[in-house]
Short mmCIF file of C-alpha atoms and ligand atoms in Angstrom, two decimals:
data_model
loop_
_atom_site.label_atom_id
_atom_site.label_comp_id
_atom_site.label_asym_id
_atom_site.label_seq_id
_atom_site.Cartn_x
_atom_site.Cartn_y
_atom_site.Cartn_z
CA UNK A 1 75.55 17.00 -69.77
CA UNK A 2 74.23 17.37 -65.93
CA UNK A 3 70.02 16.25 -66.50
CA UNK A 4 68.66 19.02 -64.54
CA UNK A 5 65.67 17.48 -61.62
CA UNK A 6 63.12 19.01 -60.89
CA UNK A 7 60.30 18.56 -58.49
CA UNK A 8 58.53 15.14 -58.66
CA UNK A 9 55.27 15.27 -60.01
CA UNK A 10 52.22 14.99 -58.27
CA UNK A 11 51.26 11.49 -57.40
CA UNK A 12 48.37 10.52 -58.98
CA UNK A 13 45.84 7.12 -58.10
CA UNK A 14 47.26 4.01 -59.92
CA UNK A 15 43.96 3.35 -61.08
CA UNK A 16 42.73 6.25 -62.63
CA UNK A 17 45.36 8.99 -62.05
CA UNK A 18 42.88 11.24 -59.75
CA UNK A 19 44.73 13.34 -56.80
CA UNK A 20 45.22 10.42 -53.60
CA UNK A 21 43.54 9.96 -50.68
CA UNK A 22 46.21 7.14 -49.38
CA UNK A 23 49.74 5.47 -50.20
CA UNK A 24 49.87 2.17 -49.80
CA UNK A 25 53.06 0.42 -49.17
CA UNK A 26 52.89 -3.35 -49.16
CA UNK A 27 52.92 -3.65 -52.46
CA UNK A 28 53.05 0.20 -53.20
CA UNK A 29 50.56 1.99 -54.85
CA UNK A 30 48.32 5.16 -54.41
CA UNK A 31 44.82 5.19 -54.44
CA UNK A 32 42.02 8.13 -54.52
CA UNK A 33 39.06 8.13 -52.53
CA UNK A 34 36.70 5.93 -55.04
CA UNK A 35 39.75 3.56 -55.42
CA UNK A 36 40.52 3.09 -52.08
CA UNK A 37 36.57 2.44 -51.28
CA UNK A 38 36.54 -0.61 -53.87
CA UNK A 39 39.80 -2.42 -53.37
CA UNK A 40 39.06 -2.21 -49.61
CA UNK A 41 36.05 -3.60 -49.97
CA UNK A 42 37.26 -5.75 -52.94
CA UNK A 43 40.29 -7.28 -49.90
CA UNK A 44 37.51 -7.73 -46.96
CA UNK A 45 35.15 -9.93 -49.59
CA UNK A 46 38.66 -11.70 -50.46
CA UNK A 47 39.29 -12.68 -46.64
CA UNK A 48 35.82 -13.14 -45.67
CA UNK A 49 35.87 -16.41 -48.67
CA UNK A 50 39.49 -17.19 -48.23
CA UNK A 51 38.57 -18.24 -44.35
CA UNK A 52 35.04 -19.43 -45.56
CA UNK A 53 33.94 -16.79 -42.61
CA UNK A 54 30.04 -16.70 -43.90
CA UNK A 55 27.82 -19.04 -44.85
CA UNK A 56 24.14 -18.99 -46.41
CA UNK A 57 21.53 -18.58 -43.40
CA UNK A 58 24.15 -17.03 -41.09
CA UNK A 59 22.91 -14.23 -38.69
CA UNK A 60 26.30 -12.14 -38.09
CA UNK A 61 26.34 -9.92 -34.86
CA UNK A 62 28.44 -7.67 -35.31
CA UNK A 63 30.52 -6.51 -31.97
CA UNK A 64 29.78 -2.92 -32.81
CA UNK A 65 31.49 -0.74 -29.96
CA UNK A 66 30.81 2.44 -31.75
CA UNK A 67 34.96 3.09 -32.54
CA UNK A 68 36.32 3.18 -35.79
CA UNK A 69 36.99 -0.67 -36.64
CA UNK A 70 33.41 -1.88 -35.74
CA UNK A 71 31.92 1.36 -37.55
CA UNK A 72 33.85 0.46 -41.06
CA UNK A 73 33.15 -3.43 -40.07
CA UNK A 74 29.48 -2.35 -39.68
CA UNK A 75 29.45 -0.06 -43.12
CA UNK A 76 31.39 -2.70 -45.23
CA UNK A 77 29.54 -6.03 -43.80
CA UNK A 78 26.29 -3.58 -44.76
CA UNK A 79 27.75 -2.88 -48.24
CA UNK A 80 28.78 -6.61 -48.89
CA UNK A 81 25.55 -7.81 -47.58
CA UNK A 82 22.81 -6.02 -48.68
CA UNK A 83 19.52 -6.60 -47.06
CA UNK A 84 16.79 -9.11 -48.02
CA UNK A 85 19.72 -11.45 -48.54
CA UNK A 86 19.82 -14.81 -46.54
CA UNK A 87 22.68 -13.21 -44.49
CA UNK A 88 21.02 -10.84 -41.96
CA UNK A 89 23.07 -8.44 -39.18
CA UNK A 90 22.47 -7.50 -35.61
CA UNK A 91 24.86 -4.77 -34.46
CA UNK A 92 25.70 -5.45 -30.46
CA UNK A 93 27.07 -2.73 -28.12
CA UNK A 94 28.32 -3.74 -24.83
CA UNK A 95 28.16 -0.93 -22.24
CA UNK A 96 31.12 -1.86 -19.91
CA UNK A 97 30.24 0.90 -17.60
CA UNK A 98 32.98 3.30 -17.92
CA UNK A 99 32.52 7.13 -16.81
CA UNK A 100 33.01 9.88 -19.41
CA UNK A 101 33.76 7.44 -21.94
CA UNK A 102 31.10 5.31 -23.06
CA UNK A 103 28.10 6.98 -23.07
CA UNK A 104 29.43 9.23 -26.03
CA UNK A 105 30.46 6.28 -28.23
CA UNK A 106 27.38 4.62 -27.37
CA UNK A 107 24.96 7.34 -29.04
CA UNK A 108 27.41 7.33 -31.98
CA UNK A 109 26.59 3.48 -32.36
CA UNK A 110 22.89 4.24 -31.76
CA UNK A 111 22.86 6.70 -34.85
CA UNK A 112 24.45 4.62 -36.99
CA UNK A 113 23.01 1.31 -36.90
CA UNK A 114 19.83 3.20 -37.38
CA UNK A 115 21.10 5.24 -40.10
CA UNK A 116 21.75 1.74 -41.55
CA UNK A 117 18.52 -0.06 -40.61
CA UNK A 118 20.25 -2.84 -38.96
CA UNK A 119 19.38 -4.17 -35.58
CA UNK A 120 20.99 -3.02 -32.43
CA UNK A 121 21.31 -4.88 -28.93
CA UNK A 122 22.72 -2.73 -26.24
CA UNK A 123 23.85 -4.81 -23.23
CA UNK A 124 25.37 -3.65 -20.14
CA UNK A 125 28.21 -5.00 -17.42
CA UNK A 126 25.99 -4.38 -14.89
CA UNK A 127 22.91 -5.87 -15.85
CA UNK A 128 24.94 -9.13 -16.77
CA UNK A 129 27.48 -9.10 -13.91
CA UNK A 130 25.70 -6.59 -11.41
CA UNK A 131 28.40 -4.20 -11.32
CA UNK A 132 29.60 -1.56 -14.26
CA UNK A 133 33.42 -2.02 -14.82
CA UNK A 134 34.54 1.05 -12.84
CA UNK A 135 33.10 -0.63 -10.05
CA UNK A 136 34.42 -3.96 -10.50
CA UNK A 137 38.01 -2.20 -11.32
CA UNK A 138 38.07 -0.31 -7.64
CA UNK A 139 42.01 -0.59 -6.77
CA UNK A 140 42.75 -3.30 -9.84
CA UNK A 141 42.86 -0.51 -12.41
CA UNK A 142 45.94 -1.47 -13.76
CA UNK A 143 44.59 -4.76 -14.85
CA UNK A 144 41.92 -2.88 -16.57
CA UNK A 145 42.17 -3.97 -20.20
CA UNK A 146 42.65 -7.62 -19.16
CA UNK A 147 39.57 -7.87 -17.30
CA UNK A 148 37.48 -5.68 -19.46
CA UNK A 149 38.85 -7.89 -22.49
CA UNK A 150 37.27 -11.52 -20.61
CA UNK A 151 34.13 -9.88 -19.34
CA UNK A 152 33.28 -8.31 -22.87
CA UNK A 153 33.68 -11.68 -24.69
CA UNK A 154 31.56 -13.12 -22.06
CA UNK A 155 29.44 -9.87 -22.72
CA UNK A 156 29.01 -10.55 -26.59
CA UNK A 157 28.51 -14.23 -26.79
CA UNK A 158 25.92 -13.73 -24.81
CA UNK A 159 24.29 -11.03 -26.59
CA UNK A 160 24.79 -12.50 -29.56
CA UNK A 161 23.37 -16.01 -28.51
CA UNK A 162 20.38 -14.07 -26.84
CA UNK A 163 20.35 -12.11 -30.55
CA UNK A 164 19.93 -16.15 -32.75
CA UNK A 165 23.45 -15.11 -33.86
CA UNK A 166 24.85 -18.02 -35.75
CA UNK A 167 28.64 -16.14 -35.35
CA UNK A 168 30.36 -13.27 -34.24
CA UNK A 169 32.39 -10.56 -36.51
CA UNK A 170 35.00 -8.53 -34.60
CA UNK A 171 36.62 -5.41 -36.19
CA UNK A 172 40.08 -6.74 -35.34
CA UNK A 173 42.50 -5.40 -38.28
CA UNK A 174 45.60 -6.41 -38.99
CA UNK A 175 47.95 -4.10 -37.09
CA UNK A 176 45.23 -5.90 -33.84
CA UNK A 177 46.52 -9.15 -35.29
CA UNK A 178 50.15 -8.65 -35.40
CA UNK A 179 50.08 -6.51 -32.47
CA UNK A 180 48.59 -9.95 -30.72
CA UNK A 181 50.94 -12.32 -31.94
CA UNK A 182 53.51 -9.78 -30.71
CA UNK A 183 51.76 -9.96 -27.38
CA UNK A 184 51.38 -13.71 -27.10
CA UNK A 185 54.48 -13.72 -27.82
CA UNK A 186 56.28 -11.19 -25.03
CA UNK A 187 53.74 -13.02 -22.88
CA UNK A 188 55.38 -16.65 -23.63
CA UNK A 189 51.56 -17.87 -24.09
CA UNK A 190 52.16 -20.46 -27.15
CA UNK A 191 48.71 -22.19 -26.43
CA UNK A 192 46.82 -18.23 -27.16
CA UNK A 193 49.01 -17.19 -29.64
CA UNK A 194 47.91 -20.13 -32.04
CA UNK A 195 44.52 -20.39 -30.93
CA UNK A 196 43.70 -16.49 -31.87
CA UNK A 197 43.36 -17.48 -35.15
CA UNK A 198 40.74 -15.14 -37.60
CA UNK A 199 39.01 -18.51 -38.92
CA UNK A 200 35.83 -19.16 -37.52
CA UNK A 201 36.60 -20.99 -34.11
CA UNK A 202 34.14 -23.63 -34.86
CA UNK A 203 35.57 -25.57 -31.04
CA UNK A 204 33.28 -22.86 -29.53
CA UNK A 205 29.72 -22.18 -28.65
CA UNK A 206 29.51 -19.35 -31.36
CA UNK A 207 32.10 -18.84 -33.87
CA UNK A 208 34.47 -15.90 -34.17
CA UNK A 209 35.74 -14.03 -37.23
CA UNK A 210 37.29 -11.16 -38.04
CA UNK A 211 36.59 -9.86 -41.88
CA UNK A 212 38.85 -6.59 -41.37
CA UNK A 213 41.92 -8.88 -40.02
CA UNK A 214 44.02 -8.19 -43.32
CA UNK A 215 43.33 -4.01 -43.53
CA UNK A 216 45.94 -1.94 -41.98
CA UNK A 217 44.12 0.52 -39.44
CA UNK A 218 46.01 3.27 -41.40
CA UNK A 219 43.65 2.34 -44.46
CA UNK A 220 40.70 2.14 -42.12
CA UNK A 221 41.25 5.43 -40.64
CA UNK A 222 41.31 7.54 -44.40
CA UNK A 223 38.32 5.17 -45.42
CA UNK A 224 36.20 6.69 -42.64
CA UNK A 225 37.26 10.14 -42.82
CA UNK A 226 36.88 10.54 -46.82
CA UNK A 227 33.49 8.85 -46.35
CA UNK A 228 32.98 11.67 -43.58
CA UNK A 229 32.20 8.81 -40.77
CA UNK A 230 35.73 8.65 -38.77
CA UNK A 231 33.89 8.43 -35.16
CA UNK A 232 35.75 11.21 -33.43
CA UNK A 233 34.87 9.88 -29.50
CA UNK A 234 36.97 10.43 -26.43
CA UNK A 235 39.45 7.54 -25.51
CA UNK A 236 39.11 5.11 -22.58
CA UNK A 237 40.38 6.31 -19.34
CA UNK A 238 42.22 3.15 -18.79
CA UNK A 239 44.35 2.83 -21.84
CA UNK A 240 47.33 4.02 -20.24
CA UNK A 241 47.47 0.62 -18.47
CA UNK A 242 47.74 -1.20 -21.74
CA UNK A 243 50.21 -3.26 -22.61
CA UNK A 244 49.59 -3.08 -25.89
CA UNK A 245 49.47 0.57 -26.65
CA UNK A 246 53.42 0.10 -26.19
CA UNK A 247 53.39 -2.91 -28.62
CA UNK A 248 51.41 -0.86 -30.93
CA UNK A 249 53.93 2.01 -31.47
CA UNK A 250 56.96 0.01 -31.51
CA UNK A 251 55.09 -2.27 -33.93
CA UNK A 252 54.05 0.80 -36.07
CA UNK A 253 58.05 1.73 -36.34
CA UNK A 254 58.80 -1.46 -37.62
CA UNK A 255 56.13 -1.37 -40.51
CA UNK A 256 57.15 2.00 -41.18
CA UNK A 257 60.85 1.50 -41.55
CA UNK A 258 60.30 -2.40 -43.09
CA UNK A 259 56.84 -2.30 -45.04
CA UNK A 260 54.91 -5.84 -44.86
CA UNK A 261 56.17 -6.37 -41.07
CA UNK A 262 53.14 -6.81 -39.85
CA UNK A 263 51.45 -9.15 -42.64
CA UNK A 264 54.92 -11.22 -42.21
CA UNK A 265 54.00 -11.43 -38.47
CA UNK A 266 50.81 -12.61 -38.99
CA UNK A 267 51.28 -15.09 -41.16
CA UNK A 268 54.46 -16.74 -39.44
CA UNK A 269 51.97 -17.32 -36.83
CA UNK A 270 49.10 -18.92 -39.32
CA UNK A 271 52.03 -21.14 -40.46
CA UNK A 272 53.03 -22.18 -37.04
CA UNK A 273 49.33 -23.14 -36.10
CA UNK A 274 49.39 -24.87 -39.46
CA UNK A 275 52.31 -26.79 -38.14
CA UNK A 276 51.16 -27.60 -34.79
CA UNK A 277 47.92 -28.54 -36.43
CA UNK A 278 46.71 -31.46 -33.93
CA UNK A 279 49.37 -31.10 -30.99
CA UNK A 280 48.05 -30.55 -27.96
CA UNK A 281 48.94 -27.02 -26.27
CA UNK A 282 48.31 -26.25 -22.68
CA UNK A 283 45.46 -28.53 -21.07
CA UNK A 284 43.08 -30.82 -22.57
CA UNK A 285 39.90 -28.61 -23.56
CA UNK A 286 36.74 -29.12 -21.67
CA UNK A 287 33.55 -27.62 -21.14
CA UNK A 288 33.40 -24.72 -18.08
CA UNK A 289 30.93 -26.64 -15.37
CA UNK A 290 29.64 -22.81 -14.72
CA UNK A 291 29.09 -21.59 -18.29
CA UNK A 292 29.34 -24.35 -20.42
CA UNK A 293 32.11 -22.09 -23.08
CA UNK A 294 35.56 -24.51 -23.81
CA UNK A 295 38.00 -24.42 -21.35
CA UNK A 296 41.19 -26.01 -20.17
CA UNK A 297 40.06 -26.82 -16.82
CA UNK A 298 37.10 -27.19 -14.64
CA UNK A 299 35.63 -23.76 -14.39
CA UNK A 300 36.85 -21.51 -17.43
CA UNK A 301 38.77 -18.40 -16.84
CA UNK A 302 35.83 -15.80 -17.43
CA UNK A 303 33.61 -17.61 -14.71
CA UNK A 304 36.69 -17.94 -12.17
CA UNK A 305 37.43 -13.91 -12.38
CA UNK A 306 33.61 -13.15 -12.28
CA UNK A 307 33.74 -15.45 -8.93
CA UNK A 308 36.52 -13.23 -7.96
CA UNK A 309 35.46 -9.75 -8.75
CA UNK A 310 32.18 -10.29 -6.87
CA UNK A 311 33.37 -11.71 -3.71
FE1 LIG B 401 38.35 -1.91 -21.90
FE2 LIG B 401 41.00 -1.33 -21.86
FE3 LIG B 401 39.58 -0.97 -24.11
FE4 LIG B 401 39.18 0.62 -22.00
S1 LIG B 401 41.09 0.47 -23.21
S2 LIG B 401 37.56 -0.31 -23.26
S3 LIG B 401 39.45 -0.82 -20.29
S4 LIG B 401 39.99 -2.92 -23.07
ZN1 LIG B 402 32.66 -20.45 -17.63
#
């Protein structure tokens, strides 16, 4: 006898059966809003020890741009740290300078990190470099990203450093990650693509790390909006000259059609560094004569486009 279907039922939170906010795919589950709150936070504690990322007496600044990875950086570094604890945060904003875009996700970090109590530096392109970036970009727009990308680091370490920062989080997430080894890769740059690793980069003046670099942005994105604080802010004018935004949506097929893609990426890559452990990539590093930051030569990469920008 013919077993007659009928519609599936409605999927319910693996937890605790409540109506889903999410489905997550890699390994498959759904979650509800509570649920997804607690394992996310749960998975960033995970990383964060896994890559012994903090350590007691640390001052974290947070690169807090005002978009949604820094905001749920900024809300679960404040719900994993609470205050009065030897860890302390400073949220940093750098103002690149960039008309009809920043200024709106700017006040958006200013309400936050005071809705949070934590300390906020705002530092600007132009009073570090004397120009804003729409300035410095007249008639190289379509290297846009890759300049604004150098002259923020530069732009945060030394916020941070002026802050008594002991390191520096980044809201880099995991589709960032893979989209980067992706990148590194198109690029043929071996000596990047092992060296953007999400441990602390202890070989430089003020280490990096990245607490959200195992969260798909999907699961960042309904984690905001259920908690009512998915920053809705304009996007940058330059994007379009991205390389990356083409990397992203080809990437985002992939992990669609072939769930774990991106974790797979990522950690092919932390297996190669593992590998290469101790080989020498690219030129011996040395310290910039400008700036003093590692380089492979005599004047670092960041100080040699600053040179050029401002001629
Ligand atoms: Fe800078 Fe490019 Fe991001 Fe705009 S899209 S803020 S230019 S990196
Ligand atoms: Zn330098």
């Amino acid at each position: 006898m013919k077993r007659r279907s009928g519609p599936d039922p409605p999927p319910q939170c693996s937890v605790c059966g409540q109506p889903p906010v999410i489905r997550l795919r890699d390994p498959d589950r759904h979650l509800c809003a509570d649920h997804l709150g607690s394992d996310l936070l749960e998975r960033v504690a995970r990383t964060i020890r896994t890559h012994a990322m903090l350590r007691s007496g640390d001052r974290i600044a947070v690169a807090f741009s005002g978009g949604k990875d820094s905001t749920a950086l900024l809300l679960l570094l404040d719900r994993l740290l609470p205050k009065g604890k030897d860890i302390s945060l400073v949220a940093i904003t750098i103002d690149e300078g960039i008309t009809g875009y920043r200024q709106d996700t700017i006040r958006s970090a200013e309400h936050l990190a005071r809705h949070l109590g934590i300390e906020h530096a705002i530092v600007s392109f132009s009073d570090l470099f004397g120009k804003d970036l729409d300035a410095l970009l007249a008639g190289r727009e379509e290297r846009a990203c890759s300049i604004c990308g150098i002259l923020r680091r530069k732009a945060l370490s030394h916020a941070a450093r002026e802050a008594g920062a002991t390191k520096l989080a980044t809201g880099h997430n995991l589709d960032d990650e893979a989209q980067s080894v992706l990148m590194n890769v198109l690029r043929g740059d071996l000596p990047r693509l092992v060296r953007d690793s999400g441990a602390p980069s202890h070989g430089c003046f003020l280490p990096r790390i990245k607490p959200l670099m195992e969260v798909p942005e999907k699961e960042i994105a309904v984690y905001l909006t259920v908690n009512d604080s998915f920053p809705d802010l304009p996007q940058c004018p330059y994007t379009r000259y991205a390389l990356r935004a083409g990397v992203r949506s080809r990437l985002t097929g992939f992990e669609y059609r072939h769930p774990g893609t991106m974790r797979r990426l990522v950690e092919g890559k932390d297996r190669l560094e593992k590998a290469l452990d101790g080989v020498q990539l690219g030129g011996a590093i040395t310290r910039c004569g400008e700036c003093g930051e590692p380089c492979s030569g005599t004047v670092c990469q960041t100080c040699r486009l600053i040179d050029s920008l401002l001629k």
